[in-house]
Amino acid sequence: MREILGRRRKLLFRRGGRSALLGAALQCATEWQWPVLPGVGLRSGGRPSAGERLGLGERTARRCSCPDPDCVVPGAHPFDPGLLAATTDPRMVRWWWANRPDAPVVLATGGHAPCAVSLPAVAGARALAALDHFGVRLGPVVATPTRWSLLVSPYDLAELGELLHSRDWVPSSLRFHGEGGYVVLPPSQISAGKVRWERPPAAGPAGPWLPTVATIVDALVTASTSTPDGGSRLAY
C-alpha cells in the first residue's frame, strides 16, 4: 500500500512539474512575446563524461540527452529542434511540451527578445548586493546553483563592444547572451539542479521591465574580478 501511495505522489509531482514547464513556456511566448523552445533535457545512465570522471557531483547520475558524452552544459542547451526554431506560436509550444513534457524552457536571446549577462553564482550575489546598494533597478534574474543570469534589454554587438572596450580586463567567467544566444528559464531542471528566479519578472503592460546592459556591466565585471575562482568553466 505504501509503495502504491509513493508511486502516486511521484506521478502527481511529475505532472505538476510538467504542467509548470508548459505554463512557463506559454507565458513567455504569448504574454511576453519571448521566443522559446525545448532544451535537450537529461537522461539517466550511460557512459560517464570527462567531467563526471573528475567527480562533478550530480552529473554522475543524470547526463545530457544529446549525443555528446562529454557535453559541458548537460540538459541546458537546444539540440533538436535547433535554436533557430524558437517561436512565440502557442500551438507549437503546446506541441513541443506535449511530446517532451520534462524539457527545459530555453529562451532565444537577442533580436526583440531580452539579452542576458551571466556569471558565477557567488559573483552574481555580490553584484546584486552592490546594485541594490546603489539603487539600480534590476530586471529578472535567473539562478542555478552555479550561475546567475541577469536579463537585460536587447543589445547588439557594436553596443556591447563599446562597453567592454573601455575596460582593462573582462573575466572569462562573465558571459554575454545576445543575438544567437540562449538562457534556460525556470522551472527547468538541468544537471546543476533546479533553475529558479532569484528576482522574478515584474510584469508590465509591455512585458517584464528590463534594464540596459550599460547600467549593470560595471558591477558584474567588478564582482567577477574580485571573486575567488572566477568560474571560467562553461558548466551551468
PDB file of C-alpha atoms in Angstrom:
ATOM      1  CA  MET A   1       0.000   0.000   0.000  1.00  0.00           C
ATOM      2  CA  ARG A   2       2.792   2.411   0.904  1.00  0.00           C
ATOM      3  CA  GLU A   3       4.506   1.611  -2.377  1.00  0.00           C
ATOM      4  CA  ILE A   4       1.330   2.432  -4.337  1.00  0.00           C
ATOM      5  CA  LEU A   5       0.873   5.739  -2.474  1.00  0.00           C
ATOM      6  CA  GLY A   6       4.510   6.593  -3.085  1.00  0.00           C
ATOM      7  CA  ARG A   7       4.103   6.000  -6.803  1.00  0.00           C
ATOM      8  CA  ARG A   8       1.010   8.191  -6.875  1.00  0.00           C
ATOM      9  CA  ARG A   9       2.831  11.026  -5.112  1.00  0.00           C
ATOM     10  CA  LYS A  10       5.697  10.798  -7.595  1.00  0.00           C
ATOM     11  CA  LEU A  11       3.263  10.790 -10.511  1.00  0.00           C
ATOM     12  CA  LEU A  12       1.444  13.851  -9.180  1.00  0.00           C
ATOM     13  CA  PHE A  13       4.744  15.641  -8.615  1.00  0.00           C
ATOM     14  CA  ARG A  14       5.900  14.902 -12.153  1.00  0.00           C
ATOM     15  CA  ARG A  15       2.594  16.023 -13.617  1.00  0.00           C
ATOM     16  CA  GLY A  16       2.779  19.259 -11.641  1.00  0.00           C
ATOM     17  CA  GLY A  17       6.349  19.873 -12.780  1.00  0.00           C
ATOM     18  CA  ARG A  18       5.441  19.176 -16.384  1.00  0.00           C
ATOM     19  CA  SER A  19       2.430  21.490 -16.383  1.00  0.00           C
ATOM     20  CA  ALA A  20       4.581  24.164 -14.765  1.00  0.00           C
ATOM     21  CA  LEU A  21       7.113  23.894 -17.606  1.00  0.00           C
ATOM     22  CA  LEU A  22       4.412  24.196 -20.246  1.00  0.00           C
ATOM     23  CA  GLY A  23       2.823  27.089 -18.364  1.00  0.00           C
ATOM     24  CA  ALA A  24       6.158  28.915 -18.155  1.00  0.00           C
ATOM     25  CA  ALA A  25       6.844  28.373 -21.847  1.00  0.00           C
ATOM     26  CA  LEU A  26       3.378  29.643 -22.809  1.00  0.00           C
ATOM     27  CA  GLN A  27       3.692  32.706 -20.578  1.00  0.00           C
ATOM     28  CA  CYS A  28       6.987  33.635 -22.214  1.00  0.00           C
ATOM     29  CA  ALA A  29       5.678  33.051 -25.726  1.00  0.00           C
ATOM     30  CA  THR A  30       2.204  34.537 -25.506  1.00  0.00           C
ATOM     31  CA  GLU A  31       2.201  37.128 -22.705  1.00  0.00           C
ATOM     32  CA  TRP A  32       5.734  38.461 -23.126  1.00  0.00           C
ATOM     33  CA  GLN A  33       6.441  37.573 -26.778  1.00  0.00           C
ATOM     34  CA  TRP A  34       9.725  35.919 -25.857  1.00  0.00           C
ATOM     35  CA  PRO A  35      10.673  33.163 -28.345  1.00  0.00           C
ATOM     36  CA  VAL A  36      11.226  29.824 -26.633  1.00  0.00           C
ATOM     37  CA  LEU A  37      11.970  26.215 -27.496  1.00  0.00           C
ATOM     38  CA  PRO A  38      12.506  22.991 -25.531  1.00  0.00           C
ATOM     39  CA  GLY A  39      16.003  22.227 -24.282  1.00  0.00           C
ATOM     40  CA  VAL A  40      17.622  18.859 -24.803  1.00  0.00           C
ATOM     41  CA  GLY A  41      16.994  17.688 -21.228  1.00  0.00           C
ATOM     42  CA  LEU A  42      18.584  14.967 -19.114  1.00  0.00           C
ATOM     43  CA  ARG A  43      18.703  11.199 -19.075  1.00  0.00           C
ATOM     44  CA  SER A  44      19.894   8.596 -16.590  1.00  0.00           C
ATOM     45  CA  GLY A  45      22.645   6.082 -17.113  1.00  0.00           C
ATOM     46  CA  GLY A  46      25.147   5.829 -19.945  1.00  0.00           C
ATOM     47  CA  ARG A  47      28.905   6.264 -20.137  1.00  0.00           C
ATOM     48  CA  PRO A  48      30.328   8.849 -17.703  1.00  0.00           C
ATOM     49  CA  SER A  49      31.594  12.032 -19.339  1.00  0.00           C
ATOM     50  CA  ALA A  50      35.046  13.520 -18.775  1.00  0.00           C
ATOM     51  CA  GLY A  51      33.523  15.909 -16.229  1.00  0.00           C
ATOM     52  CA  GLU A  52      31.849  13.061 -14.393  1.00  0.00           C
ATOM     53  CA  ARG A  53      35.107  11.148 -14.239  1.00  0.00           C
ATOM     54  CA  LEU A  54      36.509  14.169 -12.398  1.00  0.00           C
ATOM     55  CA  GLY A  55      33.709  13.831  -9.846  1.00  0.00           C
ATOM     56  CA  LEU A  56      31.488  16.769 -10.767  1.00  0.00           C
ATOM     57  CA  GLY A  57      28.637  15.845  -8.445  1.00  0.00           C
ATOM     58  CA  GLU A  58      25.134  15.395  -9.810  1.00  0.00           C
ATOM     59  CA  ARG A  59      26.286  14.762 -13.339  1.00  0.00           C
ATOM     60  CA  THR A  60      27.323  11.269 -12.321  1.00  0.00           C
ATOM     61  CA  ALA A  61      23.644  10.348 -12.078  1.00  0.00           C
ATOM     62  CA  ARG A  62      21.983  12.469 -14.774  1.00  0.00           C
ATOM     63  CA  ARG A  63      23.529  13.161 -18.150  1.00  0.00           C
ATOM     64  CA  CYS A  64      22.686  15.171 -21.224  1.00  0.00           C
ATOM     65  CA  SER A  65      20.317  13.632 -23.759  1.00  0.00           C
ATOM     66  CA  CYS A  66      22.399  14.937 -26.670  1.00  0.00           C
ATOM     67  CA  PRO A  67      24.844  12.597 -28.491  1.00  0.00           C
ATOM     68  CA  ASP A  68      27.951  14.212 -26.941  1.00  0.00           C
ATOM     69  CA  PRO A  69      29.085  12.074 -23.969  1.00  0.00           C
ATOM     70  CA  ASP A  70      31.280  14.953 -22.773  1.00  0.00           C
ATOM     71  CA  CYS A  71      28.645  17.694 -23.047  1.00  0.00           C
ATOM     72  CA  VAL A  72      29.737  20.652 -20.908  1.00  0.00           C
ATOM     73  CA  VAL A  73      26.217  22.005 -20.307  1.00  0.00           C
ATOM     74  CA  PRO A  74      24.153  18.827 -19.715  1.00  0.00           C
ATOM     75  CA  GLY A  75      20.469  19.389 -20.351  1.00  0.00           C
ATOM     76  CA  ALA A  76      20.943  23.145 -20.603  1.00  0.00           C
ATOM     77  CA  HIS A  77      21.050  23.734 -24.350  1.00  0.00           C
ATOM     78  CA  PRO A  78      18.985  23.352 -27.532  1.00  0.00           C
ATOM     79  CA  PHE A  79      19.597  20.350 -29.769  1.00  0.00           C
ATOM     80  CA  ASP A  80      16.547  19.097 -31.666  1.00  0.00           C
ATOM     81  CA  PRO A  81      14.937  21.451 -32.540  1.00  0.00           C
ATOM     82  CA  GLY A  82      17.802  23.862 -33.000  1.00  0.00           C
ATOM     83  CA  LEU A  83      17.894  27.397 -31.674  1.00  0.00           C
ATOM     84  CA  LEU A  84      16.518  28.895 -34.898  1.00  0.00           C
ATOM     85  CA  ALA A  85      13.214  27.087 -34.256  1.00  0.00           C
ATOM     86  CA  ALA A  86      12.434  29.273 -31.220  1.00  0.00           C
ATOM     87  CA  THR A  87       8.936  30.715 -31.537  1.00  0.00           C
ATOM     88  CA  THR A  88       6.140  32.617 -29.843  1.00  0.00           C
ATOM     89  CA  ASP A  89       3.469  30.434 -31.514  1.00  0.00           C
ATOM     90  CA  PRO A  90       1.394  28.854 -28.697  1.00  0.00           C
ATOM     91  CA  ARG A  91       0.376  25.916 -30.904  1.00  0.00           C
ATOM     92  CA  MET A  92       3.996  24.975 -31.489  1.00  0.00           C
ATOM     93  CA  VAL A  93       4.837  25.446 -27.818  1.00  0.00           C
ATOM     94  CA  ARG A  94       1.983  23.167 -26.759  1.00  0.00           C
ATOM     95  CA  TRP A  95       3.010  20.517 -29.302  1.00  0.00           C
ATOM     96  CA  TRP A  96       6.626  20.543 -28.151  1.00  0.00           C
ATOM     97  CA  TRP A  97       5.828  20.124 -24.461  1.00  0.00           C
ATOM     98  CA  ALA A  98       3.065  17.608 -25.140  1.00  0.00           C
ATOM     99  CA  ASN A  99       5.732  15.407 -26.695  1.00  0.00           C
ATOM    100  CA  ARG A 100       8.533  16.340 -24.293  1.00  0.00           C
ATOM    101  CA  PRO A 101       6.839  17.393 -21.039  1.00  0.00           C
ATOM    102  CA  ASP A 102      10.078  17.394 -18.994  1.00  0.00           C
ATOM    103  CA  ALA A 103      12.041  19.552 -21.448  1.00  0.00           C
ATOM    104  CA  PRO A 104      13.750  22.673 -20.059  1.00  0.00           C
ATOM    105  CA  VAL A 105      12.408  26.042 -21.221  1.00  0.00           C
ATOM    106  CA  VAL A 106      15.028  27.783 -23.369  1.00  0.00           C
ATOM    107  CA  LEU A 107      14.796  31.486 -24.205  1.00  0.00           C
ATOM    108  CA  ALA A 108      16.405  32.510 -27.514  1.00  0.00           C
ATOM    109  CA  THR A 109      18.090  35.812 -26.667  1.00  0.00           C
ATOM    110  CA  GLY A 110      18.548  38.841 -28.887  1.00  0.00           C
ATOM    111  CA  GLY A 111      16.502  40.447 -31.618  1.00  0.00           C
ATOM    112  CA  HIS A 112      13.320  41.697 -29.970  1.00  0.00           C
ATOM    113  CA  ALA A 113      13.786  39.304 -27.029  1.00  0.00           C
ATOM    114  CA  PRO A 114      15.775  40.002 -23.862  1.00  0.00           C
ATOM    115  CA  CYS A 115      19.519  39.548 -23.843  1.00  0.00           C
ATOM    116  CA  ALA A 116      21.398  38.410 -20.755  1.00  0.00           C
ATOM    117  CA  VAL A 117      24.682  38.538 -18.886  1.00  0.00           C
ATOM    118  CA  SER A 118      25.644  35.512 -16.789  1.00  0.00           C
ATOM    119  CA  LEU A 119      28.301  34.983 -14.132  1.00  0.00           C
ATOM    120  CA  PRO A 120      29.160  32.513 -11.345  1.00  0.00           C
ATOM    121  CA  ALA A 121      26.590  32.386  -8.542  1.00  0.00           C
ATOM    122  CA  VAL A 122      28.886  33.800  -5.849  1.00  0.00           C
ATOM    123  CA  ALA A 123      29.842  36.732  -8.061  1.00  0.00           C
ATOM    124  CA  GLY A 124      26.197  37.169  -9.025  1.00  0.00           C
ATOM    125  CA  ALA A 125      25.131  37.516  -5.397  1.00  0.00           C
ATOM    126  CA  ARG A 126      27.830  40.133  -4.811  1.00  0.00           C
ATOM    127  CA  ALA A 127      26.851  42.053  -7.926  1.00  0.00           C
ATOM    128  CA  LEU A 128      23.167  42.149  -6.963  1.00  0.00           C
ATOM    129  CA  ALA A 129      24.034  43.363  -3.472  1.00  0.00           C
ATOM    130  CA  ALA A 130      26.153  46.177  -4.954  1.00  0.00           C
ATOM    131  CA  LEU A 131      23.492  47.171  -7.480  1.00  0.00           C
ATOM    132  CA  ASP A 132      20.819  47.183  -4.771  1.00  0.00           C
ATOM    133  CA  HIS A 133      23.059  49.314  -2.551  1.00  0.00           C
ATOM    134  CA  PHE A 134      23.295  51.985  -5.246  1.00  0.00           C
ATOM    135  CA  GLY A 135      19.594  51.802  -6.045  1.00  0.00           C
ATOM    136  CA  VAL A 136      19.957  50.356  -9.537  1.00  0.00           C
ATOM    137  CA  ARG A 137      16.676  48.927 -10.757  1.00  0.00           C
ATOM    138  CA  LEU A 138      17.074  45.312 -11.869  1.00  0.00           C
ATOM    139  CA  GLY A 139      15.037  43.140 -14.161  1.00  0.00           C
ATOM    140  CA  PRO A 140      14.542  39.365 -13.920  1.00  0.00           C
ATOM    141  CA  VAL A 141      17.459  37.323 -12.581  1.00  0.00           C
ATOM    142  CA  VAL A 142      17.678  33.598 -13.353  1.00  0.00           C
ATOM    143  CA  ALA A 143      19.603  31.425 -10.894  1.00  0.00           C
ATOM    144  CA  THR A 144      21.040  27.931 -10.963  1.00  0.00           C
ATOM    145  CA  PRO A 145      23.198  26.544  -8.146  1.00  0.00           C
ATOM    146  CA  THR A 146      26.326  27.528 -10.110  1.00  0.00           C
ATOM    147  CA  ARG A 147      25.455  30.534 -12.320  1.00  0.00           C
ATOM    148  CA  TRP A 148      23.151  33.553 -12.300  1.00  0.00           C
ATOM    149  CA  SER A 149      21.875  35.323 -15.429  1.00  0.00           C
ATOM    150  CA  LEU A 150      20.622  38.922 -15.418  1.00  0.00           C
ATOM    151  CA  LEU A 151      18.135  39.634 -18.200  1.00  0.00           C
ATOM    152  CA  VAL A 152      18.580  42.984 -19.928  1.00  0.00           C
ATOM    153  CA  SER A 153      17.020  44.848 -22.836  1.00  0.00           C
ATOM    154  CA  PRO A 154      18.228  43.805 -26.296  1.00  0.00           C
ATOM    155  CA  TYR A 155      21.711  44.977 -27.302  1.00  0.00           C
ATOM    156  CA  ASP A 156      23.823  44.460 -30.407  1.00  0.00           C
ATOM    157  CA  LEU A 157      27.486  43.547 -30.772  1.00  0.00           C
ATOM    158  CA  ALA A 158      28.530  47.114 -31.568  1.00  0.00           C
ATOM    159  CA  GLU A 159      26.988  48.437 -28.341  1.00  0.00           C
ATOM    160  CA  LEU A 160      28.493  45.632 -26.299  1.00  0.00           C
ATOM    161  CA  GLY A 161      31.892  46.099 -27.920  1.00  0.00           C
ATOM    162  CA  GLU A 162      31.968  49.786 -26.983  1.00  0.00           C
ATOM    163  CA  LEU A 163      31.041  48.975 -23.382  1.00  0.00           C
ATOM    164  CA  LEU A 164      33.769  46.370 -22.980  1.00  0.00           C
ATOM    165  CA  HIS A 165      36.491  48.160 -24.951  1.00  0.00           C
ATOM    166  CA  SER A 166      36.948  50.748 -22.206  1.00  0.00           C
ATOM    167  CA  ARG A 167      37.643  48.107 -19.558  1.00  0.00           C
ATOM    168  CA  ASP A 168      41.146  46.868 -18.816  1.00  0.00           C
ATOM    169  CA  TRP A 169      40.015  43.282 -18.411  1.00  0.00           C
ATOM    170  CA  VAL A 170      36.778  41.300 -18.618  1.00  0.00           C
ATOM    171  CA  PRO A 171      36.787  37.977 -16.706  1.00  0.00           C
ATOM    172  CA  SER A 172      36.251  34.861 -18.796  1.00  0.00           C
ATOM    173  CA  SER A 173      33.606  33.768 -16.287  1.00  0.00           C
ATOM    174  CA  LEU A 174      31.381  36.668 -17.435  1.00  0.00           C
ATOM    175  CA  ARG A 175      29.332  35.685 -20.476  1.00  0.00           C
ATOM    176  CA  PHE A 176      27.082  37.676 -22.754  1.00  0.00           C
ATOM    177  CA  HIS A 177      23.971  36.143 -24.279  1.00  0.00           C
ATOM    178  CA  GLY A 178      22.928  38.290 -27.222  1.00  0.00           C
ATOM    179  CA  GLU A 179      21.766  37.559 -30.757  1.00  0.00           C
ATOM    180  CA  GLY A 180      22.127  33.827 -31.397  1.00  0.00           C
ATOM    181  CA  GLY A 181      22.415  33.006 -27.691  1.00  0.00           C
ATOM    182  CA  TYR A 182      20.102  31.428 -25.162  1.00  0.00           C
ATOM    183  CA  VAL A 183      19.270  31.184 -21.470  1.00  0.00           C
ATOM    184  CA  VAL A 184      17.472  28.358 -19.671  1.00  0.00           C
ATOM    185  CA  LEU A 185      14.476  29.647 -17.714  1.00  0.00           C
ATOM    186  CA  PRO A 186      12.634  28.449 -14.577  1.00  0.00           C
ATOM    187  CA  PRO A 187      11.294  25.998 -13.580  1.00  0.00           C
ATOM    188  CA  SER A 188      13.631  23.867 -15.713  1.00  0.00           C
ATOM    189  CA  GLN A 189      15.799  21.087 -14.304  1.00  0.00           C
ATOM    190  CA  ILE A 190      19.390  20.830 -15.534  1.00  0.00           C
ATOM    191  CA  SER A 191      22.420  18.848 -14.382  1.00  0.00           C
ATOM    192  CA  ALA A 192      23.420  21.524 -11.863  1.00  0.00           C
ATOM    193  CA  GLY A 193      19.959  21.447 -10.286  1.00  0.00           C
ATOM    194  CA  LYS A 194      16.759  23.450 -10.390  1.00  0.00           C
ATOM    195  CA  VAL A 195      16.549  26.699 -12.331  1.00  0.00           C
ATOM    196  CA  ARG A 196      14.724  29.387 -10.342  1.00  0.00           C
ATOM    197  CA  TRP A 197      14.009  33.110 -10.288  1.00  0.00           C
ATOM    198  CA  GLU A 198      16.349  34.952  -7.934  1.00  0.00           C
ATOM    199  CA  ARG A 199      14.420  38.059  -8.986  1.00  0.00           C
ATOM    200  CA  PRO A 200      11.092  37.210 -10.641  1.00  0.00           C
ATOM    201  CA  PRO A 201       9.876  39.190 -13.662  1.00  0.00           C
ATOM    202  CA  ALA A 202       7.884  42.302 -12.784  1.00  0.00           C
ATOM    203  CA  ALA A 203       5.169  42.211 -15.414  1.00  0.00           C
ATOM    204  CA  GLY A 204       4.057  45.448 -17.029  1.00  0.00           C
ATOM    205  CA  PRO A 205       1.768  46.338 -19.926  1.00  0.00           C
ATOM    206  CA  ALA A 206       4.531  45.525 -22.428  1.00  0.00           C
ATOM    207  CA  GLY A 207       6.012  42.567 -20.520  1.00  0.00           C
ATOM    208  CA  PRO A 208       8.678  42.393 -17.801  1.00  0.00           C
ATOM    209  CA  TRP A 209      10.762  45.526 -17.332  1.00  0.00           C
ATOM    210  CA  LEU A 210      14.409  45.181 -18.400  1.00  0.00           C
ATOM    211  CA  PRO A 211      17.437  47.374 -17.618  1.00  0.00           C
ATOM    212  CA  THR A 212      20.073  48.207 -20.234  1.00  0.00           C
ATOM    213  CA  VAL A 213      23.330  46.275 -20.175  1.00  0.00           C
ATOM    214  CA  ALA A 214      25.228  49.547 -19.655  1.00  0.00           C
ATOM    215  CA  THR A 215      23.620  50.089 -16.231  1.00  0.00           C
ATOM    216  CA  ILE A 216      24.818  46.787 -14.790  1.00  0.00           C
ATOM    217  CA  VAL A 217      28.005  45.762 -16.598  1.00  0.00           C
ATOM    218  CA  ASP A 218      30.432  47.609 -14.293  1.00  0.00           C
ATOM    219  CA  ALA A 219      29.077  45.858 -11.185  1.00  0.00           C
ATOM    220  CA  LEU A 220      29.212  42.481 -12.908  1.00  0.00           C
ATOM    221  CA  VAL A 221      32.794  42.933 -14.070  1.00  0.00           C
ATOM    222  CA  THR A 222      33.891  44.083 -10.607  1.00  0.00           C
ATOM    223  CA  ALA A 223      32.121  41.232  -8.821  1.00  0.00           C
ATOM    224  CA  SER A 224      33.521  38.628 -11.227  1.00  0.00           C
ATOM    225  CA  THR A 225      37.045  40.014 -10.970  1.00  0.00           C
ATOM    226  CA  SER A 226      37.035  40.041  -7.161  1.00  0.00           C
ATOM    227  CA  THR A 227      35.517  36.584  -6.669  1.00  0.00           C
ATOM    228  CA  PRO A 228      37.963  33.739  -5.938  1.00  0.00           C
ATOM    229  CA  ASP A 229      37.823  31.000  -8.581  1.00  0.00           C
ATOM    230  CA  GLY A 230      36.152  33.100 -11.221  1.00  0.00           C
ATOM    231  CA  GLY A 231      34.269  30.106 -12.536  1.00  0.00           C
ATOM    232  CA  SER A 232      35.715  30.186 -16.050  1.00  0.00           C
ATOM    233  CA  ARG A 233      34.245  26.738 -16.753  1.00  0.00           C
ATOM    234  CA  LEU A 234      31.219  26.869 -19.007  1.00  0.00           C
ATOM    235  CA  ALA A 235      29.169  24.465 -16.875  1.00  0.00           C
ATOM    236  CA  TYR A 236      25.812  25.747 -15.680  1.00  0.00           C
TER     237      TYR A 236
END
